[in-house]
mmCIF file of C-alpha atoms in Angstrom:
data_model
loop_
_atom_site.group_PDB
_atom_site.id
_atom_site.type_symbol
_atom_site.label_atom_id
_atom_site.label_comp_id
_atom_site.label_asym_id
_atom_site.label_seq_id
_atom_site.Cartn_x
_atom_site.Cartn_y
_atom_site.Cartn_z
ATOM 1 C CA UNK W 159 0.223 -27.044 4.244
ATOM 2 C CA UNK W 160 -1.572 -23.848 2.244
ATOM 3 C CA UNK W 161 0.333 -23.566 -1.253
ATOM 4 C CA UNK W 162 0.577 -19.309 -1.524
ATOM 5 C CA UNK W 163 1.869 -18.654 -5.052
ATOM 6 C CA UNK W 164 -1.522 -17.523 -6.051
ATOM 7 C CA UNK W 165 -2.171 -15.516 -2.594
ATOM 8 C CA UNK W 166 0.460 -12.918 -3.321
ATOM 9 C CA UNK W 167 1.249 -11.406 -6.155
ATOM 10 C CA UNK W 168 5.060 -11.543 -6.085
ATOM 11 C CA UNK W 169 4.510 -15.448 -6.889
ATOM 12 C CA UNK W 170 6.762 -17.107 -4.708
ATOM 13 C CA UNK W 171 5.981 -20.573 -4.288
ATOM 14 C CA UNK W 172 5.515 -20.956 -0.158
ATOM 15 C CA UNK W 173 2.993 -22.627 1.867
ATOM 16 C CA UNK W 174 1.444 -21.659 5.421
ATOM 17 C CA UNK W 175 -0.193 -24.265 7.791
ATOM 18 C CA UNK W 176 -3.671 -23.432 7.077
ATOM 19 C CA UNK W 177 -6.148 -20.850 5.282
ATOM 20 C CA UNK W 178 -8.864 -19.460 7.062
ATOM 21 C CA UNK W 179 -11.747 -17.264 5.949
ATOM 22 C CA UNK W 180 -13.546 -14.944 8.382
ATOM 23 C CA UNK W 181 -17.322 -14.125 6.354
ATOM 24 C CA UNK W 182 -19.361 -13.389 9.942
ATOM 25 C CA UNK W 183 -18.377 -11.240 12.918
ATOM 26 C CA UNK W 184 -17.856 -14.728 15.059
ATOM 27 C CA UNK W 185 -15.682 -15.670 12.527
ATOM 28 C CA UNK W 186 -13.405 -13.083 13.260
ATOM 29 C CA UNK W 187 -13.782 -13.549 17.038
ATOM 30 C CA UNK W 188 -12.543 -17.007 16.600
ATOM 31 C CA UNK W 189 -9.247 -15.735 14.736
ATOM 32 C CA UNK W 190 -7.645 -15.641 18.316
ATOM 33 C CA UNK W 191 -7.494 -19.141 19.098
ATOM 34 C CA UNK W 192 -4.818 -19.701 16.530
ATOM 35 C CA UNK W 193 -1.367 -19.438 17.907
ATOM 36 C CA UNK W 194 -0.268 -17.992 15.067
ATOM 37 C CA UNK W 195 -2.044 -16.064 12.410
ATOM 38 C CA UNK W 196 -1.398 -13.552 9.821
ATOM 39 C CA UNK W 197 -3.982 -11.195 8.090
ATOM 40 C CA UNK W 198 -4.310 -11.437 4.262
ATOM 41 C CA UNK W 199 -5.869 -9.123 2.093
ATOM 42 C CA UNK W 200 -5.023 -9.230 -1.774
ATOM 43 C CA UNK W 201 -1.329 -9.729 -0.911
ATOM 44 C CA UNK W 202 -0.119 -7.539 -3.443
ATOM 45 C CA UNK W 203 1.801 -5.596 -0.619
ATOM 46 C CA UNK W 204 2.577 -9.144 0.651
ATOM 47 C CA UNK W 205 6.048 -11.336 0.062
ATOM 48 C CA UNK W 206 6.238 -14.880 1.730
ATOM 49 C CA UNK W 207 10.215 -15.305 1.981
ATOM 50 C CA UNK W 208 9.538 -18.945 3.372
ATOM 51 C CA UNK W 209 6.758 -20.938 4.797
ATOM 52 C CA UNK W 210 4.536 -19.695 7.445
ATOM 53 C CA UNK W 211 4.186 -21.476 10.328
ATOM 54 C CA UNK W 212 0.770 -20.161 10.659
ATOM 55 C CA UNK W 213 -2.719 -19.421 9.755
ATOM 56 C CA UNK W 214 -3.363 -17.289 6.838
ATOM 57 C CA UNK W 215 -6.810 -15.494 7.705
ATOM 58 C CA UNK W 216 -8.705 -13.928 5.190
ATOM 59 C CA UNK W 217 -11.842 -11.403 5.154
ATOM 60 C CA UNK W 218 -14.307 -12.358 2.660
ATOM 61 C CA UNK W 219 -16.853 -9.790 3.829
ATOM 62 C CA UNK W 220 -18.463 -7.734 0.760
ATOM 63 C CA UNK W 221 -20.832 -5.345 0.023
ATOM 64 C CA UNK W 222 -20.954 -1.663 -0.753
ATOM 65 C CA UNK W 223 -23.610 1.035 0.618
ATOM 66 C CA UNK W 224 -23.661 4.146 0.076
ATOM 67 C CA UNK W 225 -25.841 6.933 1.282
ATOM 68 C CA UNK W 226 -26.018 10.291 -0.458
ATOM 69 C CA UNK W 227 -26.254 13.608 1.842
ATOM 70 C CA UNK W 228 -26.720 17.163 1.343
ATOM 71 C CA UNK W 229 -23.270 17.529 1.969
ATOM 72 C CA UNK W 230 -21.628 14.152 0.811
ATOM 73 C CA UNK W 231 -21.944 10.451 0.364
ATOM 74 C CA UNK W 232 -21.327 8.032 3.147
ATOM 75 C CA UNK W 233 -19.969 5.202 1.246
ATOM 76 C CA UNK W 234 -19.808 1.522 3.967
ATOM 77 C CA UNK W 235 -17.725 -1.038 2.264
ATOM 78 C CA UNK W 236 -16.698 -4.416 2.979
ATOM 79 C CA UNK W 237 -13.153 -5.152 3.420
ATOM 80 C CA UNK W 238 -13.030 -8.100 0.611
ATOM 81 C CA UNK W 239 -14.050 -5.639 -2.164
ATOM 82 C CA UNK W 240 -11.470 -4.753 -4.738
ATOM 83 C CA UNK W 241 -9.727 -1.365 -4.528
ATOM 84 C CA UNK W 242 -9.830 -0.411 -7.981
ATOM 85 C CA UNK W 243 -13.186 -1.611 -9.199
ATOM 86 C CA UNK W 244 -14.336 0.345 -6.123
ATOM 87 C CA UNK W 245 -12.516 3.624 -7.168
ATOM 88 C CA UNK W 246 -14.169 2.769 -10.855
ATOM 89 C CA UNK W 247 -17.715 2.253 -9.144
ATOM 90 C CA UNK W 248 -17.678 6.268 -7.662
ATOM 91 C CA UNK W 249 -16.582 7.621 -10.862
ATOM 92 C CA UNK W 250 -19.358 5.940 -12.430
ATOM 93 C CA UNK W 251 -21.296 7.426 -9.830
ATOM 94 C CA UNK W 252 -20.096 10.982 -10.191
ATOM 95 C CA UNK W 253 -18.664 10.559 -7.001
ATOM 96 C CA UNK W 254 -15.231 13.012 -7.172
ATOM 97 C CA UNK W 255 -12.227 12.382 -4.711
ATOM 98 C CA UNK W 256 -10.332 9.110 -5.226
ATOM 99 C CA UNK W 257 -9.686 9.445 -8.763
ATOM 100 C CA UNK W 258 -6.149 9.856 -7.804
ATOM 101 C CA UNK W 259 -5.571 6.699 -6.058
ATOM 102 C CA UNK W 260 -7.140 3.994 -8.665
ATOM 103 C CA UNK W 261 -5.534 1.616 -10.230
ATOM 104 C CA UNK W 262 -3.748 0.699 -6.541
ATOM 105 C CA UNK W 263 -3.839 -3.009 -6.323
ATOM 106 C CA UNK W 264 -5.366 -4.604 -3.084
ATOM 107 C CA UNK W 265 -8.418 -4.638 -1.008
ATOM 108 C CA UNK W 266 -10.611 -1.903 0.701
ATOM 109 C CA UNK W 267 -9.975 -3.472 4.375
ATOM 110 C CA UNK W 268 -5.960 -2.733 3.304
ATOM 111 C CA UNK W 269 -6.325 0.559 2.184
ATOM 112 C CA UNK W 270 -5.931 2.009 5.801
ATOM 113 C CA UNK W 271 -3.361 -0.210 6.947
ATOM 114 C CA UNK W 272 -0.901 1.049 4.693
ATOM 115 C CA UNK W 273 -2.802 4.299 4.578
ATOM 116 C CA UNK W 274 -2.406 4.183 0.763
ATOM 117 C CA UNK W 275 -1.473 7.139 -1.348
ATOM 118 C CA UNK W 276 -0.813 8.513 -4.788
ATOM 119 C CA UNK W 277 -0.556 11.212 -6.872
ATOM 120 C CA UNK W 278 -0.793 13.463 -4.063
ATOM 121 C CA UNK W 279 -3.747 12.116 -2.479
ATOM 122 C CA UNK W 280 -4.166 9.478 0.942
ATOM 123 C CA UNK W 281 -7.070 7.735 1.477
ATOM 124 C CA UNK W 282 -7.037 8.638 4.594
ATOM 125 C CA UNK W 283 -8.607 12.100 3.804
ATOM 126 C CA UNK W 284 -11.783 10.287 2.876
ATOM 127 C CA UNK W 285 -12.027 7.560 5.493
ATOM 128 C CA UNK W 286 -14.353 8.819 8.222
ATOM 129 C CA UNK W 287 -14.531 4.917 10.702
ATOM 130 C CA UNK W 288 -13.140 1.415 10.107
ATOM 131 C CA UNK W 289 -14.893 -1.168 11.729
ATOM 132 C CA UNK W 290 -13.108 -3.513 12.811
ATOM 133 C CA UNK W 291 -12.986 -6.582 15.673
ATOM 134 C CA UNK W 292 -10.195 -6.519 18.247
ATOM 135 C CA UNK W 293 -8.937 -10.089 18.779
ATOM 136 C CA UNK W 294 -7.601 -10.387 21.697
ATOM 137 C CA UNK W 295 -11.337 -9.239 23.311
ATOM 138 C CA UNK W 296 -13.476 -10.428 20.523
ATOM 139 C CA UNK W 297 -15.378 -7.011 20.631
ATOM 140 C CA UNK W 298 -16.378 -4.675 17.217
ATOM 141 C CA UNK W 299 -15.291 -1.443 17.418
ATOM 142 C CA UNK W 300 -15.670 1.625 14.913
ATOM 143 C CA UNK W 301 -12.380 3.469 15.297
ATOM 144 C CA UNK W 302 -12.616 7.330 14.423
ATOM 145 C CA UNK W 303 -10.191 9.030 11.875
ATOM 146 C CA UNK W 304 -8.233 10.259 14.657
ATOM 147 C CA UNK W 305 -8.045 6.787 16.237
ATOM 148 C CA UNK W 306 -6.659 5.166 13.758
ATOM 149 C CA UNK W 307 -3.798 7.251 14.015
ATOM 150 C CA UNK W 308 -2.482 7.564 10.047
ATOM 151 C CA UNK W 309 0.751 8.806 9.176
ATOM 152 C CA UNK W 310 2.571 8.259 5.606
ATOM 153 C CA UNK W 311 1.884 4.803 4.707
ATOM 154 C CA UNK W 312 1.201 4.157 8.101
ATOM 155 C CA UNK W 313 -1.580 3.367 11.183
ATOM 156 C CA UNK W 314 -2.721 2.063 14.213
ATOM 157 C CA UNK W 315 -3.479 -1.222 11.811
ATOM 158 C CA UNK W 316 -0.343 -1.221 10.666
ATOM 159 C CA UNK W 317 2.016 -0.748 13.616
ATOM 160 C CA UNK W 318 -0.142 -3.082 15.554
ATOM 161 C CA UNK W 319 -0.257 -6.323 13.326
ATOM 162 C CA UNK W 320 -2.306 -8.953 14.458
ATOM 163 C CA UNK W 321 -4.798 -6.512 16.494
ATOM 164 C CA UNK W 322 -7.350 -5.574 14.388
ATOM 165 C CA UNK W 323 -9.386 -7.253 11.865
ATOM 166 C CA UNK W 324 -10.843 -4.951 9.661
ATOM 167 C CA UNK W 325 -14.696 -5.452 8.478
ATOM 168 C CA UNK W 326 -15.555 -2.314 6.877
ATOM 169 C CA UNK W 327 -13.800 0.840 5.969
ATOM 170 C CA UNK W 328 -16.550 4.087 6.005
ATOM 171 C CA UNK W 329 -16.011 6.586 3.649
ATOM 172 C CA UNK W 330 -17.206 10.451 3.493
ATOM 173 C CA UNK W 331 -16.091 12.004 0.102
ATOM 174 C CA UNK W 332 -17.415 15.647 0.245
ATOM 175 C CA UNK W 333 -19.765 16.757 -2.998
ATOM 176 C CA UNK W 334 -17.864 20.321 -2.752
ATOM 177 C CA UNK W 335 -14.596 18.788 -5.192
ATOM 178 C CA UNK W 336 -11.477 20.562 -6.408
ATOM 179 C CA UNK W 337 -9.263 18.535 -8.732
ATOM 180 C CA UNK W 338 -5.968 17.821 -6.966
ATOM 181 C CA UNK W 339 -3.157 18.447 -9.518
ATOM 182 C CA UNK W 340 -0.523 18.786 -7.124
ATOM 183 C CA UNK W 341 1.937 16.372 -8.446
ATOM 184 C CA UNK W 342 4.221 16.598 -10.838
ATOM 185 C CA UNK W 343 2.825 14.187 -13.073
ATOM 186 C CA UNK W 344 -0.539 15.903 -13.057
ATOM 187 C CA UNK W 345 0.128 18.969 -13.931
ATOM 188 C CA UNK W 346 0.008 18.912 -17.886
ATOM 189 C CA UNK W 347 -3.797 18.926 -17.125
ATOM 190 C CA UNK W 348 -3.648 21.990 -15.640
ATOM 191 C CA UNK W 349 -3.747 23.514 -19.219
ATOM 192 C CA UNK W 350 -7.216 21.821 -19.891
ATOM 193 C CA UNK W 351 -10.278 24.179 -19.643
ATOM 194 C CA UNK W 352 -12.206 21.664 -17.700
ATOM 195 C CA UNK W 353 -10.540 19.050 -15.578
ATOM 196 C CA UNK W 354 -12.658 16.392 -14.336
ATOM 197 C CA UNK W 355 -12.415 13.549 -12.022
ATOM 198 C CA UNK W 356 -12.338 11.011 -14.693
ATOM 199 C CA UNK W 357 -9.852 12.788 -16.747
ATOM 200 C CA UNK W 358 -7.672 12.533 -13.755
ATOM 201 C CA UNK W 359 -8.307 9.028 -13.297
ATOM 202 C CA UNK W 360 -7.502 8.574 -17.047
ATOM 203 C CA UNK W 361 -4.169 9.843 -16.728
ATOM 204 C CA UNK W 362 -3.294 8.325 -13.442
ATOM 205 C CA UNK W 363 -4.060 4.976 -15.096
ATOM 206 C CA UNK W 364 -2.139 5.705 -18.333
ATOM 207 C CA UNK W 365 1.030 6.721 -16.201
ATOM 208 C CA UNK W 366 0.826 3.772 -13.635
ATOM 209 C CA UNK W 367 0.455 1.618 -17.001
ATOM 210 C CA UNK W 368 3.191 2.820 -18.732
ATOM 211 C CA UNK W 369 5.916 3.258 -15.408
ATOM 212 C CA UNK W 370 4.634 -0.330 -13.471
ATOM 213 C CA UNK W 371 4.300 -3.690 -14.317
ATOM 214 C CA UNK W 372 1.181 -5.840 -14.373
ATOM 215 C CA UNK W 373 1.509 -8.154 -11.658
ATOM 216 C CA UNK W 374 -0.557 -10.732 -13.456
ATOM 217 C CA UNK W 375 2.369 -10.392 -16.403
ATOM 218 C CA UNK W 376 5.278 -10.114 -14.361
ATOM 219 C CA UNK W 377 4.825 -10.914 -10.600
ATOM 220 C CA UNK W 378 5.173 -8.036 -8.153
ATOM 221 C CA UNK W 379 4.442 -6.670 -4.937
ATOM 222 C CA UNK W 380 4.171 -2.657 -6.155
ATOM 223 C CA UNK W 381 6.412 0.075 -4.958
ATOM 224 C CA UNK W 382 9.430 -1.999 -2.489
ATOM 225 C CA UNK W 383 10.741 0.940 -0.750
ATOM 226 C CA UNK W 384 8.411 4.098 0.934
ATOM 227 C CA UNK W 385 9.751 7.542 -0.225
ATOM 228 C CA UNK W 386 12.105 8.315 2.968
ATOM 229 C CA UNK W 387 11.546 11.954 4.907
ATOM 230 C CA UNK W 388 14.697 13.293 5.373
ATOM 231 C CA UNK W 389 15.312 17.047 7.638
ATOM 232 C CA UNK W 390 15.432 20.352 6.203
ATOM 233 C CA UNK W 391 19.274 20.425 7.168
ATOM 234 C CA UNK W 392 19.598 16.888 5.208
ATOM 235 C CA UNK W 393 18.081 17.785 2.213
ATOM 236 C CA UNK W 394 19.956 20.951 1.670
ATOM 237 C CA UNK W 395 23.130 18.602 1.740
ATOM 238 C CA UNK W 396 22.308 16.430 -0.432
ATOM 239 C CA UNK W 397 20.724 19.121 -3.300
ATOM 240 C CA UNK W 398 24.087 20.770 -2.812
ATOM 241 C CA UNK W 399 25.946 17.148 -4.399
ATOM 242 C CA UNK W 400 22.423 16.140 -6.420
ATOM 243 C CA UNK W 401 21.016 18.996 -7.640
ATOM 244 C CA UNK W 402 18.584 16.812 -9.791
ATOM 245 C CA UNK W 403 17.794 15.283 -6.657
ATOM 246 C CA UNK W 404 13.458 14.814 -6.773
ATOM 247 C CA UNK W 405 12.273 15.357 -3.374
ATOM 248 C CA UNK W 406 8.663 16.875 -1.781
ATOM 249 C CA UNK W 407 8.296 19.588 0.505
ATOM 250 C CA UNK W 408 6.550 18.075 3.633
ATOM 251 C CA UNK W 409 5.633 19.996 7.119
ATOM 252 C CA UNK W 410 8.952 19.129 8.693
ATOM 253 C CA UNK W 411 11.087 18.147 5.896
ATOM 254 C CA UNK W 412 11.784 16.682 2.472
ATOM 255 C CA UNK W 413 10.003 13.447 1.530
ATOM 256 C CA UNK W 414 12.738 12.118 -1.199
ATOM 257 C CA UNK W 415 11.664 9.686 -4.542
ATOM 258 C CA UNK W 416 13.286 6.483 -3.662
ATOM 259 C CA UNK W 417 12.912 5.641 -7.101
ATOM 260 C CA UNK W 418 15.378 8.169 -8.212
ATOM 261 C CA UNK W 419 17.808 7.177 -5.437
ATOM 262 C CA UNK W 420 17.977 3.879 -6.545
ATOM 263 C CA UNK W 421 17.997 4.926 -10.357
ATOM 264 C CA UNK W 422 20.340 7.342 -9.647
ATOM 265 C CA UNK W 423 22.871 4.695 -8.825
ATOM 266 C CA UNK W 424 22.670 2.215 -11.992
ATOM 267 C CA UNK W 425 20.397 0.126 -10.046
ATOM 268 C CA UNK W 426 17.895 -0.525 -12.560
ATOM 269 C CA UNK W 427 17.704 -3.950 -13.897
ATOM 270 C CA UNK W 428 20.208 -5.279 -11.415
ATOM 271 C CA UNK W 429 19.225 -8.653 -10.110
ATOM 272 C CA UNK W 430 20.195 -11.426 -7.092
ATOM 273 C CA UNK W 431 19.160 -14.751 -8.498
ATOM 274 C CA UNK W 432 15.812 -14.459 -10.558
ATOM 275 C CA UNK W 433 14.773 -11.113 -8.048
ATOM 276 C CA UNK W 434 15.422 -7.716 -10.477
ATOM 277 C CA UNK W 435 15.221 -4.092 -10.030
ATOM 278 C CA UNK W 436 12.301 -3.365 -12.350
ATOM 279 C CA UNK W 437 13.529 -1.839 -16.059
ATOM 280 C CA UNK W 438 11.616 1.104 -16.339
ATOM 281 C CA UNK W 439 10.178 1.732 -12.475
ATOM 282 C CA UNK W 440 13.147 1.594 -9.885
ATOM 283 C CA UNK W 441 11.141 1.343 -6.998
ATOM 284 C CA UNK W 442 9.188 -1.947 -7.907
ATOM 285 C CA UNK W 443 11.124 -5.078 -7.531
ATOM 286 C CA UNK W 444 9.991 -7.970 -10.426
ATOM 287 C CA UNK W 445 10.095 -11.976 -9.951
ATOM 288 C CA UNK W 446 11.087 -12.625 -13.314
ATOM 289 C CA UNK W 447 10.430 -16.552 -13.062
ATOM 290 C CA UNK W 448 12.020 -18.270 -10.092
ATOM 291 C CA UNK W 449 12.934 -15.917 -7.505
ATOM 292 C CA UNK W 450 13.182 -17.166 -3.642
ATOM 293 C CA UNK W 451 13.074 -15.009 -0.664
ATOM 294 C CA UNK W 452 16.469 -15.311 -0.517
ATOM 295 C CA UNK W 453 16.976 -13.471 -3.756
ATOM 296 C CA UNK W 454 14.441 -10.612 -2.317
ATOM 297 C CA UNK W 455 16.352 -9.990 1.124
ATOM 298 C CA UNK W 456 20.021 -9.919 -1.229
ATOM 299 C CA UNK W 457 18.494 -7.563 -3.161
ATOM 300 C CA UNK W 458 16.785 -5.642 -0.704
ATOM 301 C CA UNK W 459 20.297 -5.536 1.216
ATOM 302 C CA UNK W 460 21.887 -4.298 -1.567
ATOM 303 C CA UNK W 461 19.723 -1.435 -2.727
ATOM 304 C CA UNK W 462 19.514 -0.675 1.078
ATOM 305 C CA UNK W 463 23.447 -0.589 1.663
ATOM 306 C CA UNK W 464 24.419 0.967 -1.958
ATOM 307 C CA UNK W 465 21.531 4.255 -1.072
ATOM 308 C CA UNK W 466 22.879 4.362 2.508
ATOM 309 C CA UNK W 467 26.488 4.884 1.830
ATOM 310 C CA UNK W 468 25.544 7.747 -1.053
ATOM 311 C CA UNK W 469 23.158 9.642 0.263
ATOM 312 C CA UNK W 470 22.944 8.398 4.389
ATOM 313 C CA UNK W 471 19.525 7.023 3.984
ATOM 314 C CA UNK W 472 18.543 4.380 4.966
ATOM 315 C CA UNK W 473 15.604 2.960 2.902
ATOM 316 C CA UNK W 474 12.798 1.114 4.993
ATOM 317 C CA UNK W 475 10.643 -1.220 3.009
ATOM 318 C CA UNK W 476 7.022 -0.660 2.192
ATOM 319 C CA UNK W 477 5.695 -4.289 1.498
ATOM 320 C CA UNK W 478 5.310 -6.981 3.870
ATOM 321 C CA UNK W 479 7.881 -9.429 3.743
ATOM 322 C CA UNK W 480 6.848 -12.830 5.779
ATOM 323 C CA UNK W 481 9.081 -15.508 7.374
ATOM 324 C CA UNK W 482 8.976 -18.739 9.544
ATOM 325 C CA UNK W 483 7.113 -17.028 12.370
ATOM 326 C CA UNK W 484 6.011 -14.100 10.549
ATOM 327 C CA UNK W 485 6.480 -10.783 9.534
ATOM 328 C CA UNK W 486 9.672 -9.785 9.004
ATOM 329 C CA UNK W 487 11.127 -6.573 10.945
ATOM 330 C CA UNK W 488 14.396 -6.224 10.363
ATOM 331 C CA UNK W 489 15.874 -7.553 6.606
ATOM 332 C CA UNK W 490 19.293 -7.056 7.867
ATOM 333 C CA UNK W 491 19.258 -9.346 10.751
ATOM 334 C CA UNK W 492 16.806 -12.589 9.018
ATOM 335 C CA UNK W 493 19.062 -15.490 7.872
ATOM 336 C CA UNK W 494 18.706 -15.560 4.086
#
């Protein structure tokens, strides 16, 4: 058995039959002959509730290109490389656009599976391919934008686990840039005469460092729960019996903060076994020494079942929580 404490950041102490790394294209090819396998980046979106009765694969493929156009950069990067030192590496480069997502824990080759966003920004408005190999045919493919299907924290990668192992993500970050100060939280800066894409950065970092907690401090797996989109019709209801109620305007809908749900109801610091509701961030759930996966699910239940009957949501986790067999689908029905 594979001790995982130190291959997630939430810390819990499980164990899965085997690590393996994939460094070559054949190495990923041979990720099918395992009867069971799941895909690893950083794991800080990543909870093991018990052991895995699997592989744990890794990509360990590096490297970052980048090719400067008249119109752009073409940035190739391998999916092993850290996020954030990435997002650090184009502002050093005066390359402007994903100042608003750094400081996101995790790899590059996870950043379109969850389709990661912040601060009013997705990373999936600067991904032009992914490369990646499909296992069950052992052939590389580069999957389009429009292939890989992204939706809010969501895509092709996602909803298909076990399909695709991703190589490379390709970026194109336009040299035509317009600070995006579109969320709350941003727009103090709109008072400065000249914004810039490391001021932005600045901020985001000094706001993510004062509302979440270093995992490397206080083990955690980032924001628990996604923001849930709720209908026009919905919203108006519940604005009508929470008028402080935080919510976006999306296409179809509201997207509400999950955070202030969950605040809202004297969640914060409540705990099941050594498993808390963060102190000063509601959506991020803390290990404060000894939690098990059974103190995760009762907690998830509980913030689940307390938001439902208030404001009839029902709040769908955003990290990966994985089982016996694997990951998890449905909290309410795993023993635990």
């Amino acid at each position: 058995m594979w001790p995982l404490a130190n291959y997630h950041s939430f810390k819990i102490s499980r164990s899965a039959s085997e690590l393996y790394e994939v460094r070559t294209i054949d190495d990923a090819r041979k990720v099918s002959d395992f009867d069971n396998f799941l895909i690893l980046g950083d794991g800080t979106n990543t909870i093991f509730i018990d052991d895995y009765d699997g592989a744990i694969v890794k990509s360990c493929i590096s490297g970052v290109d980048c090719q400067a156009q008249d119109e752009g950069w073409y940035i190739r990067v391998g999916a092993q490389e850290n996020w954030h030192r990435f997002v650090t590496w184009t502002l050093n480069e005066n390359i402007r656009g994903l100042e608003n997502l750094v400081l996101i824990p995790g790899s590059v080759g996870a950043a379109p599976v969850q389709n990661i966003g912040a601060y009013g920004v997705e990373v999936s408005q600067y991904i032009k391919t992914v490369e990646a190999v499909h296992l069950a045919t052992g052939q590389q493919h580069t999957l389009t934008n429009h292939q890989c299907d992204f939706s809010y924290r969501d895509s092709i990668f996602k909803r298909q686990p076990g399909a695709w192992l991703i190589t490379h993500v390709n970026f194109f970050i336009p040299k035509s840039w317009q600070p995006n100060l579109s969320y709350p939280a941003l727009a103090e800066l709109n008072t400065e005469t000249s914004v810039t894409a490391q001021s932005i950065a600045d901020k985001v970092i000094a706001i993510r460092s004062s509302k979440l907690p270093d995992p490397a401090r206080l083990p955690n797996a980032g924001s628990f729960f996604k923001n849930p989109l709720v209908s026009v019709e919905h919203y108006q209801q519940l604005i009508g019996s929470f008028p402080d109620l935080i919510a976006f305007k999306q296409n179809t809908g509201y997207k509400l903060a999950a955070g202030w749900l969950i605040e809202h109801l004297g969640l914060k610091g409540a705990c099941c076994g050594d498993c808390c509701v963060h102190d000063k961030q509601a959506l991020v759930l803390v290990n404060q020494g000894h939690a098990t996966g059974g103190d995760v699910l009762a907690l998830c239940r509980l913030i689940q079942q307390r938001v439902e009957h208030a404001f009839g949501v029902m709040l769908e986790p955003e990290v990966r929580m994985v089982g016996h067999g694997g990951l998890i689908h449905d909290v309410s029905h795993y023993p635990g």
